[in-house]
Amino acid sequence: MATHPVNASPVTHELRGKVLLVTVDNPPVNALGADVRRGLAAAIGHAEANDAVQAVLIVGAGRNFIAGADIREFGQPPQPPALPDVCNRIEACHKPVIAAIHGAALGGGLEVALAAHYRLAVAGAKLGLPEVQLGLLPGAGGTQRAPRLIGAETALSLMLSGRHASAQEAHKLGLVDRLGASDDILAEGLAYAQELLAGHAPVRRTRDAQALADRTQAQAAIDAARAETAKKSRGLFSPLKIVDCVQAALDLPFDEGLRFERKQFLECLESPQRAGLVHAFFAEREVQKAPETKSAKPRAIETVGVIGGGTMGAGIAVAVLDAGLPVTMIERDDASLARGRAHVEKVYDGLIAKGRMKPEAKAQILARLSGSTSYDALANADLVIEAVFEDMAVKQAVFAELDRVCKPGAVLATNTSYLDIDAIAASIERPQDVVGLHFFSPANIMKLLEIVVPKQVSADVVATAFELAKKLRKVPVRAGVCDGFIGNRILAVFRTAADHLMEDGASPYQIDKAVRDFGFPMGPYQVVDLAGGDIGWATRKRRAATRDPKARYVQIADRICERGWFGQKTGRGFYLYPEGARTGTPDPEVEAIIEAERERAGITPRAFTDEAIMRRYMAAMINEGANVVHEKIALRPLDVDVTLLYGYGFPRYRGGPMKYADTVGLANVLADIREYAKEDPLFWRPSPLLVELVERGENFASLNHSA
Ligand code: 3H9
């Protein structure tokens, strides 16, 4: 086995004929850490100094060219050389520099390629400037070179969306000069370099490219992007700065433009949004690494059964079908089965109507869907997901049937949102095969999948659930069994805090607005109206008997439901929806109901600022998040963050509630909770974990080590 010296550079170079082959080898994705930056600069220095070198070829080892700056370095003290300087060094080289791209050339990776003089890409390459997704802008010349090379409009669309372009598209856009015929990146790159040398190809610098020559056209593209961005990028900091940088590319000489870009980049780097978005980036990768995924091998999943063809069952069926797996749907009678199938078809018909799917593709997918009214049709299923009515007796009856018909080793999953999965598992002969797969509605769209781990489940079943999530392109979060698991348990608490605020004097419309202004797409009362007020009402009635009689209970929502106002589907709820409108308008009658309820409860209403509303709302969310971690329902604070980000619309640029708590300071959150507790000590009980962390002077991040 070859051994490398301990401090070997991740960038090596060797002479191949007249070409200096420079290889970046920094697993896992060749990120541009300090050593790589140093290595690249040194390689260019070597090329300049060595007469035998006539051209330089930069390639990446492994599966990618270069995936960008090393995100882990952000927020750490900077180490020279800075990437913009390295890119300038590459561009200034007096010998032709060629970038040969396979896999990811993203962010700083693409900026290195843009600084090179010629670019080749092979099939499978992904090129993009995704910095905006991390709260940043391309900060190594990308905002200056890309518009000069491919024009303002295309460059802006790449930088503002952060999307990846294929090799083919990049070629069409002029981002690369050549498409490799094979996927042998080394052979393709060397051949291209030889060809350029043979043709005496000159050094050709992107800084001199002329795609901005038509100033009127470029200015129009910038103006359009600015208007669109101001409208769309609610609360985000970096998108408008990207537009400013492209304006600078149009207005300023190249070197001044670079200085302007650097200044904007550093401002983004310092922003809490960057910290939140980078946290989200790592957290969503970290959640995949549950202990069982390391200790056990997943079982093979080739056929899936779904029980129930209602909204949830059909959505799950679509998610599984979209992953290319066959689905057998079980319903109690032919009519229900037909309805279930119709629910599935409706999803694809919607896509066809929007032009996003061809009818042939629908037919192909539906060929994998079969249905039956007999559980016996599940005899060969590797995995069965139950999505029937939320009632313990009904669920246990389903599991008894599964126990009877399923083959040994089949994974038996329940999509329950609240019920005790330990009790479901214990009711059959094979509790080790039972797991919770909690999808969020609409199940084919929402990214979150809570993987609920009951006591007796075997590790390979949990590993299988994580593998399934990967196949379904969901973001899995491991959760323990409790009422509501991670997400709905926390939701219940911050929703209650909102109800208290409403009864104490804030209107539902003010609360919704404050929550939207914080960055959520919708406020809690808009969500109720969208989902249907009757759902929560049924749960409240079911739980009335077990509710703590001492706990404060706000009855406003009940009064609204008693009138048959269930939200959008009935034309009114907390809001009015005249003639099927999708956005509601405030309802004076609801305000009168609230007024009457305050009087009934003996409450003199007081005014809350939006900030005061959000402090309570967030304190409730954070405190219950801490409880969930404390009780080991969530493995780490970051699992709570990912749950809220992907299942509840928490603004990604704030990183999640636990990251947000660290940002405002846990001591401040605890002080707020203690203050609120003076009014309602039963509801506002500080989580023991929060108290402990404040005492130790630590934050939630300190608990985010790998599970
Ligand atoms: C930038 O470039 C700024 C510049 O403009 C200016 C500078 C002055 N750094 O996703 P995966 C890790 S901003 C450090 O699971 P895949 C990742 O955490 C950057 N680490 O693999 C994971 O680690 P672990 C712009 C990174 O095959 C492992 O690599 N670039 C970085 O599904 C595998 O990742 C981007 O935003 C990084 N840049 O996808 C690109 N990237 O194994 C971000 C990844 O410990 N990266 N890691 O969990 C990606 O989009 C995907 O990782 C990629 C591979 C498509 C490359």
Short mmCIF file of N, CA, C and O in Angstrom, two decimals, residues 436-543:
data_model
loop_
_atom_site.label_atom_id
_atom_site.label_comp_id
_atom_site.label_asym_id
_atom_site.label_seq_id
_atom_site.Cartn_x
_atom_site.Cartn_y
_atom_site.Cartn_z
N GLY A 436 -41.52 3.49 13.12
CA GLY A 436 -42.40 4.59 12.71
C GLY A 436 -41.79 5.32 11.52
O GLY A 436 -40.60 5.65 11.52
N LEU A 437 -42.60 5.56 10.50
CA LEU A 437 -42.18 6.42 9.38
C LEU A 437 -43.19 7.55 9.31
O LEU A 437 -44.28 7.38 8.76
N HIS A 438 -42.86 8.65 9.92
CA HIS A 438 -43.81 9.74 10.01
C HIS A 438 -43.58 10.72 8.87
O HIS A 438 -42.64 11.52 8.89
N PHE A 439 -44.45 10.63 7.85
CA PHE A 439 -44.38 11.53 6.70
C PHE A 439 -45.16 12.80 7.03
O PHE A 439 -46.03 12.80 7.89
N PHE A 440 -44.87 13.86 6.29
CA PHE A 440 -45.58 15.13 6.46
C PHE A 440 -46.36 15.43 5.19
O PHE A 440 -45.92 15.12 4.09
N SER A 441 -47.53 15.99 5.36
CA SER A 441 -48.44 16.19 4.24
C SER A 441 -48.10 17.47 3.47
O SER A 441 -47.84 18.50 4.11
N PRO A 442 -48.13 17.47 2.13
CA PRO A 442 -48.31 16.33 1.23
C PRO A 442 -47.06 15.45 1.18
O PRO A 442 -45.96 15.96 0.92
N ALA A 443 -47.27 14.16 1.40
CA ALA A 443 -46.15 13.24 1.64
C ALA A 443 -45.22 13.11 0.45
O ALA A 443 -44.06 12.74 0.61
N ASN A 444 -45.71 13.38 -0.74
CA ASN A 444 -44.83 13.26 -1.90
C ASN A 444 -43.99 14.52 -2.09
O ASN A 444 -43.07 14.54 -2.89
N ILE A 445 -44.29 15.56 -1.32
CA ILE A 445 -43.56 16.82 -1.51
C ILE A 445 -42.71 17.18 -0.30
O ILE A 445 -41.55 17.54 -0.44
N MET A 446 -43.30 17.05 0.89
CA MET A 446 -42.57 17.48 2.08
C MET A 446 -41.33 16.61 2.28
O MET A 446 -41.39 15.39 2.18
N LYS A 447 -40.22 17.28 2.59
CA LYS A 447 -38.93 16.60 2.63
C LYS A 447 -38.69 15.82 3.92
O LYS A 447 -37.86 14.91 3.96
N LEU A 448 -39.37 16.23 4.99
CA LEU A 448 -39.04 15.63 6.28
C LEU A 448 -39.63 14.24 6.43
O LEU A 448 -40.77 13.98 6.05
N LEU A 449 -38.84 13.33 6.98
CA LEU A 449 -39.34 12.01 7.37
C LEU A 449 -38.82 11.72 8.77
O LEU A 449 -37.62 11.52 8.96
N GLU A 450 -39.72 11.72 9.75
CA GLU A 450 -39.28 11.34 11.10
C GLU A 450 -39.23 9.81 11.15
O GLU A 450 -40.22 9.15 10.83
N ILE A 451 -38.08 9.31 11.54
CA ILE A 451 -37.94 7.86 11.68
C ILE A 451 -38.04 7.57 13.18
O ILE A 451 -37.13 7.92 13.94
N VAL A 452 -39.17 6.99 13.56
CA VAL A 452 -39.45 6.86 14.99
C VAL A 452 -39.04 5.46 15.44
O VAL A 452 -39.47 4.46 14.86
N VAL A 453 -38.21 5.45 16.46
CA VAL A 453 -37.51 4.22 16.85
C VAL A 453 -38.09 3.67 18.15
O VAL A 453 -37.79 4.16 19.24
N PRO A 454 -38.94 2.65 18.05
CA PRO A 454 -39.50 2.09 19.28
C PRO A 454 -38.47 1.23 20.01
O PRO A 454 -37.43 0.89 19.44
N LYS A 455 -38.81 0.88 21.26
CA LYS A 455 -37.84 0.19 22.13
C LYS A 455 -37.29 -1.10 21.54
O LYS A 455 -36.11 -1.39 21.61
N GLN A 456 -38.20 -1.92 20.97
CA GLN A 456 -37.77 -3.28 20.62
C GLN A 456 -37.28 -3.43 19.19
O GLN A 456 -36.95 -4.52 18.76
N VAL A 457 -37.25 -2.37 18.43
CA VAL A 457 -36.91 -2.49 17.00
C VAL A 457 -35.44 -2.91 16.83
O VAL A 457 -34.58 -2.52 17.62
N SER A 458 -35.19 -3.71 15.80
CA SER A 458 -33.81 -4.11 15.59
C SER A 458 -33.09 -3.04 14.75
O SER A 458 -33.71 -2.33 13.96
N ALA A 459 -31.78 -2.96 14.96
CA ALA A 459 -31.00 -1.87 14.34
C ALA A 459 -31.10 -1.91 12.82
O ALA A 459 -31.13 -0.86 12.17
N ASP A 460 -31.17 -3.11 12.23
CA ASP A 460 -31.18 -3.13 10.76
C ASP A 460 -32.50 -2.60 10.19
O ASP A 460 -32.54 -2.12 9.06
N VAL A 461 -33.56 -2.65 10.98
CA VAL A 461 -34.83 -2.06 10.53
C VAL A 461 -34.70 -0.53 10.50
O VAL A 461 -35.15 0.12 9.56
N VAL A 462 -34.05 0.01 11.51
CA VAL A 462 -33.84 1.45 11.53
C VAL A 462 -32.93 1.86 10.37
O VAL A 462 -33.20 2.83 9.65
N ALA A 463 -31.87 1.07 10.16
CA ALA A 463 -30.97 1.37 9.03
C ALA A 463 -31.74 1.31 7.71
O ALA A 463 -31.50 2.12 6.80
N THR A 464 -32.68 0.37 7.61
CA THR A 464 -33.49 0.25 6.39
C THR A 464 -34.33 1.51 6.19
O THR A 464 -34.47 2.01 5.07
N ALA A 465 -34.88 2.03 7.28
CA ALA A 465 -35.69 3.24 7.19
C ALA A 465 -34.85 4.41 6.68
O ALA A 465 -35.30 5.20 5.84
N PHE A 466 -33.62 4.51 7.15
CA PHE A 466 -32.74 5.59 6.66
C PHE A 466 -32.41 5.40 5.18
O PHE A 466 -32.34 6.36 4.41
N GLU A 467 -32.21 4.14 4.79
CA GLU A 467 -31.92 3.85 3.38
C GLU A 467 -33.13 4.22 2.51
O GLU A 467 -32.99 4.78 1.43
N LEU A 468 -34.32 3.91 3.04
CA LEU A 468 -35.55 4.25 2.31
C LEU A 468 -35.63 5.77 2.12
O LEU A 468 -35.95 6.26 1.03
N ALA A 469 -35.32 6.51 3.19
CA ALA A 469 -35.38 7.97 3.10
C ALA A 469 -34.48 8.46 1.97
O ALA A 469 -34.85 9.35 1.20
N LYS A 470 -33.31 7.86 1.87
CA LYS A 470 -32.38 8.26 0.80
C LYS A 470 -33.02 8.01 -0.56
O LYS A 470 -33.00 8.86 -1.44
N LYS A 471 -33.62 6.82 -0.70
CA LYS A 471 -34.26 6.48 -1.99
C LYS A 471 -35.40 7.45 -2.31
O LYS A 471 -35.64 7.79 -3.45
N LEU A 472 -36.14 7.85 -1.28
CA LEU A 472 -37.28 8.75 -1.49
C LEU A 472 -36.85 10.22 -1.55
O LEU A 472 -37.69 11.10 -1.68
N ARG A 473 -35.55 10.47 -1.42
CA ARG A 473 -34.99 11.82 -1.37
C ARG A 473 -35.62 12.66 -0.26
O ARG A 473 -35.96 13.83 -0.43
N LYS A 474 -35.79 12.01 0.89
CA LYS A 474 -36.31 12.72 2.06
C LYS A 474 -35.15 13.02 3.01
O LYS A 474 -34.10 12.37 2.93
N VAL A 475 -35.38 13.95 3.90
CA VAL A 475 -34.40 14.23 4.94
C VAL A 475 -34.88 13.51 6.20
O VAL A 475 -35.91 13.87 6.78
N PRO A 476 -34.15 12.46 6.62
CA PRO A 476 -34.61 11.68 7.76
C PRO A 476 -34.12 12.25 9.08
O PRO A 476 -32.99 12.73 9.17
N VAL A 477 -34.98 12.22 10.08
CA VAL A 477 -34.55 12.60 11.42
C VAL A 477 -34.96 11.48 12.36
O VAL A 477 -36.11 11.04 12.35
N ARG A 478 -34.00 11.02 13.16
CA ARG A 478 -34.30 9.94 14.09
C ARG A 478 -35.00 10.51 15.32
O ARG A 478 -34.54 11.48 15.92
N ALA A 479 -36.15 9.90 15.67
CA ALA A 479 -36.92 10.40 16.82
C ALA A 479 -37.27 9.24 17.75
O ALA A 479 -37.43 8.11 17.30
N GLY A 480 -37.40 9.55 19.02
CA GLY A 480 -37.85 8.55 19.97
C GLY A 480 -39.38 8.60 20.08
O GLY A 480 -40.02 9.51 19.57
N VAL A 481 -39.93 7.59 20.77
CA VAL A 481 -41.39 7.53 20.92
C VAL A 481 -41.83 8.47 22.04
O VAL A 481 -41.30 8.42 23.16
N CYS A 482 -42.78 9.34 21.73
CA CYS A 482 -43.46 10.17 22.73
C CYS A 482 -44.65 10.79 22.01
O CYS A 482 -44.78 10.62 20.79
N ASP A 483 -45.46 11.49 22.71
CA ASP A 483 -46.64 12.09 22.09
C ASP A 483 -46.22 13.19 21.11
O ASP A 483 -45.76 14.25 21.55
N GLY A 484 -46.33 12.92 19.83
CA GLY A 484 -45.98 13.94 18.82
C GLY A 484 -44.56 13.85 18.31
O GLY A 484 -44.16 14.65 17.47
N PHE A 485 -43.76 12.92 18.85
CA PHE A 485 -42.36 12.75 18.45
C PHE A 485 -41.63 14.09 18.58
O PHE A 485 -41.86 14.80 19.54
N ILE A 486 -40.78 14.43 17.59
CA ILE A 486 -40.05 15.71 17.75
C ILE A 486 -40.94 16.88 17.31
O ILE A 486 -41.25 17.77 18.08
N GLY A 487 -41.36 16.82 16.07
CA GLY A 487 -41.98 17.99 15.45
C GLY A 487 -43.32 18.37 16.06
O GLY A 487 -43.51 19.49 16.53
N ASN A 488 -44.26 17.45 16.05
CA ASN A 488 -45.61 17.79 16.51
C ASN A 488 -45.64 18.07 18.01
O ASN A 488 -46.48 18.82 18.48
N ARG A 489 -44.71 17.46 18.74
CA ARG A 489 -44.66 17.76 20.17
C ARG A 489 -44.25 19.22 20.39
O ARG A 489 -44.85 19.92 21.20
N ILE A 490 -43.25 19.66 19.67
CA ILE A 490 -42.82 21.05 19.81
C ILE A 490 -43.89 22.00 19.27
O ILE A 490 -44.20 23.03 19.87
N LEU A 491 -44.48 21.61 18.14
CA LEU A 491 -45.54 22.42 17.54
C LEU A 491 -46.67 22.69 18.54
O LEU A 491 -47.14 23.82 18.67
N ALA A 492 -47.07 21.64 19.26
CA ALA A 492 -48.18 21.79 20.20
C ALA A 492 -47.87 22.89 21.21
O ALA A 492 -48.74 23.67 21.60
N VAL A 493 -46.61 22.97 21.62
CA VAL A 493 -46.24 23.94 22.65
C VAL A 493 -46.19 25.37 22.10
O VAL A 493 -46.74 26.29 22.68
N PHE A 494 -45.56 25.56 20.93
CA PHE A 494 -45.49 26.95 20.46
C PHE A 494 -46.84 27.43 19.94
O PHE A 494 -47.15 28.61 19.98
N ARG A 495 -47.67 26.48 19.49
CA ARG A 495 -49.04 26.86 19.11
C ARG A 495 -49.83 27.32 20.35
O ARG A 495 -50.60 28.28 20.31
N THR A 496 -49.62 26.62 21.45
CA THR A 496 -50.30 27.01 22.69
C THR A 496 -49.84 28.40 23.13
O THR A 496 -50.65 29.23 23.55
N ALA A 497 -48.54 28.66 22.99
CA ALA A 497 -48.02 29.99 23.35
C ALA A 497 -48.72 31.05 22.50
O ALA A 497 -49.06 32.13 22.99
N ALA A 498 -48.95 30.73 21.21
CA ALA A 498 -49.63 31.68 20.33
C ALA A 498 -51.06 31.90 20.81
O ALA A 498 -51.55 33.04 20.84
N ASP A 499 -51.73 30.83 21.21
CA ASP A 499 -53.11 30.96 21.70
C ASP A 499 -53.16 31.84 22.96
O ASP A 499 -54.07 32.65 23.13
N HIS A 500 -52.18 31.65 23.83
CA HIS A 500 -52.13 32.50 25.03
C HIS A 500 -51.98 33.97 24.64
O HIS A 500 -52.67 34.84 25.17
N LEU A 501 -51.08 34.22 23.68
CA LEU A 501 -50.87 35.60 23.23
C LEU A 501 -52.16 36.19 22.67
O LEU A 501 -52.48 37.35 22.91
N MET A 502 -52.89 35.33 21.93
CA MET A 502 -54.13 35.81 21.30
C MET A 502 -55.14 36.18 22.39
O MET A 502 -55.77 37.24 22.33
N GLU A 503 -55.27 35.33 23.37
CA GLU A 503 -56.26 35.63 24.40
C GLU A 503 -55.82 36.83 25.26
O GLU A 503 -56.65 37.57 25.77
N ASP A 504 -54.50 36.99 25.36
CA ASP A 504 -54.00 38.09 26.19
C ASP A 504 -54.04 39.44 25.49
O ASP A 504 -53.76 40.47 26.11
N GLY A 505 -54.31 39.44 24.16
CA GLY A 505 -54.45 40.75 23.52
C GLY A 505 -53.95 40.88 22.10
O GLY A 505 -54.28 41.85 21.42
N ALA A 506 -53.13 39.94 21.63
CA ALA A 506 -52.65 40.04 20.24
C ALA A 506 -53.71 39.45 19.32
O ALA A 506 -54.35 38.46 19.67
N SER A 507 -53.90 40.04 18.14
CA SER A 507 -54.88 39.44 17.24
C SER A 507 -54.19 38.31 16.46
O SER A 507 -52.96 38.33 16.31
N PRO A 508 -54.97 37.32 16.00
CA PRO A 508 -54.34 36.25 15.22
C PRO A 508 -53.62 36.81 13.99
O PRO A 508 -52.63 36.25 13.54
N TYR A 509 -54.14 37.95 13.50
CA TYR A 509 -53.55 38.54 12.29
C TYR A 509 -52.20 39.16 12.60
O TYR A 509 -51.26 39.07 11.82
N GLN A 510 -52.10 39.76 13.78
CA GLN A 510 -50.80 40.31 14.17
C GLN A 510 -49.80 39.19 14.43
O GLN A 510 -48.63 39.27 14.04
N ILE A 511 -50.27 38.13 15.07
CA ILE A 511 -49.36 37.00 15.36
C ILE A 511 -48.86 36.41 14.05
O ILE A 511 -47.66 36.19 13.86
N ASP A 512 -49.79 36.16 13.12
CA ASP A 512 -49.37 35.59 11.83
C ASP A 512 -48.36 36.49 11.14
O ASP A 512 -47.38 36.02 10.57
N LYS A 513 -48.61 37.78 11.20
CA LYS A 513 -47.71 38.71 10.51
C LYS A 513 -46.32 38.70 11.17
O LYS A 513 -45.30 38.67 10.48
N ALA A 514 -46.32 38.70 12.50
CA ALA A 514 -45.02 38.69 13.20
C ALA A 514 -44.24 37.42 12.84
O ALA A 514 -43.03 37.47 12.61
N VAL A 515 -44.96 36.30 12.77
CA VAL A 515 -44.31 35.03 12.46
C VAL A 515 -43.79 35.03 11.01
O VAL A 515 -42.69 34.56 10.72
N ARG A 516 -44.59 35.60 10.11
CA ARG A 516 -44.14 35.70 8.70
C ARG A 516 -42.93 36.63 8.60
O ARG A 516 -41.97 36.33 7.91
N ASP A 517 -42.99 37.75 9.30
CA ASP A 517 -41.87 38.69 9.23
C ASP A 517 -40.59 38.08 9.79
O ASP A 517 -39.49 38.45 9.39
N PHE A 518 -40.74 37.13 10.69
CA PHE A 518 -39.58 36.42 11.23
C PHE A 518 -38.96 35.52 10.16
O PHE A 518 -37.79 35.18 10.23
N GLY A 519 -39.79 35.14 9.18
CA GLY A 519 -39.26 34.33 8.07
C GLY A 519 -40.03 33.07 7.74
O GLY A 519 -39.72 32.39 6.77
N PHE A 520 -41.02 32.71 8.56
CA PHE A 520 -41.86 31.55 8.22
C PHE A 520 -42.73 31.92 7.01
O PHE A 520 -43.14 33.08 6.88
N PRO A 521 -43.04 30.93 6.15
CA PRO A 521 -43.89 31.27 5.00
C PRO A 521 -45.32 31.61 5.42
O PRO A 521 -46.00 32.35 4.73
N MET A 522 -45.77 31.06 6.54
CA MET A 522 -47.14 31.31 7.00
C MET A 522 -47.16 31.42 8.52
O MET A 522 -46.32 30.84 9.20
N GLY A 523 -48.16 32.12 9.02
CA GLY A 523 -48.34 32.18 10.45
C GLY A 523 -49.18 31.00 10.93
O GLY A 523 -49.81 30.30 10.12
N PRO A 524 -49.22 30.76 12.26
CA PRO A 524 -49.88 29.56 12.78
C PRO A 524 -51.38 29.50 12.46
O PRO A 524 -51.92 28.42 12.24
N TYR A 525 -52.04 30.66 12.41
CA TYR A 525 -53.49 30.62 12.15
C TYR A 525 -53.78 30.45 10.67
O TYR A 525 -54.80 29.86 10.30
N GLN A 526 -52.88 30.89 9.83
CA GLN A 526 -53.01 30.59 8.41
C GLN A 526 -52.84 29.08 8.19
O GLN A 526 -53.53 28.48 7.37
N VAL A 527 -51.92 28.49 8.94
CA VAL A 527 -51.68 27.05 8.80
C VAL A 527 -52.94 26.28 9.22
O VAL A 527 -53.36 25.33 8.54
N VAL A 528 -53.55 26.70 10.33
CA VAL A 528 -54.78 26.03 10.79
C VAL A 528 -55.84 26.10 9.69
O VAL A 528 -56.48 25.10 9.35
N ASP A 529 -56.01 27.27 9.12
CA ASP A 529 -57.03 27.45 8.09
C ASP A 529 -56.73 26.61 6.85
O ASP A 529 -57.64 26.12 6.18
N LEU A 530 -55.45 26.43 6.55
CA LEU A 530 -55.08 25.63 5.39
C LEU A 530 -55.31 24.15 5.65
O LEU A 530 -55.87 23.42 4.83
N ALA A 531 -54.89 23.69 6.82
CA ALA A 531 -55.00 22.26 7.13
C ALA A 531 -56.44 21.86 7.45
O ALA A 531 -56.84 20.71 7.28
N GLY A 532 -57.24 22.79 7.94
CA GLY A 532 -58.61 22.46 8.37
C GLY A 532 -58.70 22.48 9.88
O GLY A 532 -58.11 21.64 10.56
N GLY A 533 -59.44 23.43 10.41
CA GLY A 533 -59.55 23.59 11.86
C GLY A 533 -60.17 22.38 12.54
O GLY A 533 -59.93 22.13 13.72
N ASP A 534 -60.96 21.60 11.78
CA ASP A 534 -61.63 20.44 12.38
C ASP A 534 -60.64 19.38 12.88
O ASP A 534 -60.93 18.65 13.82
N ILE A 535 -59.46 19.32 12.25
CA ILE A 535 -58.49 18.28 12.63
C ILE A 535 -58.02 18.50 14.06
O ILE A 535 -58.08 17.61 14.92
N GLY A 536 -57.56 19.73 14.33
CA GLY A 536 -57.09 20.05 15.68
C GLY A 536 -58.22 19.98 16.70
O GLY A 536 -58.03 19.56 17.84
N TRP A 537 -59.42 20.35 16.26
CA TRP A 537 -60.59 20.34 17.15
C TRP A 537 -60.87 18.90 17.62
O TRP A 537 -61.11 18.66 18.81
N ALA A 538 -60.81 17.97 16.65
CA ALA A 538 -61.05 16.56 17.00
C ALA A 538 -60.02 16.09 18.01
O ALA A 538 -60.34 15.42 19.00
N THR A 539 -58.75 16.47 17.81
CA THR A 539 -57.70 16.06 18.74
C THR A 539 -57.96 16.66 20.12
O THR A 539 -57.83 15.98 21.15
N ARG A 540 -58.35 17.94 20.14
CA ARG A 540 -58.59 18.59 21.43
C ARG A 540 -59.72 17.90 22.18
O ARG A 540 -59.65 17.70 23.39
N LYS A 541 -60.76 17.52 21.44
CA LYS A 541 -61.90 16.85 22.11
C LYS A 541 -61.48 15.49 22.66
O LYS A 541 -61.85 15.10 23.76
N ARG A 542 -60.65 14.80 21.84
CA ARG A 542 -60.19 13.47 22.27
C ARG A 542 -59.38 13.58 23.55
O ARG A 542 -59.40 12.71 24.41
N ARG A 543 -58.63 14.67 23.66
CA ARG A 543 -57.72 14.80 24.79
C ARG A 543 -58.32 15.53 25.99
O ARG A 543 -57.66 15.65 27.02
#
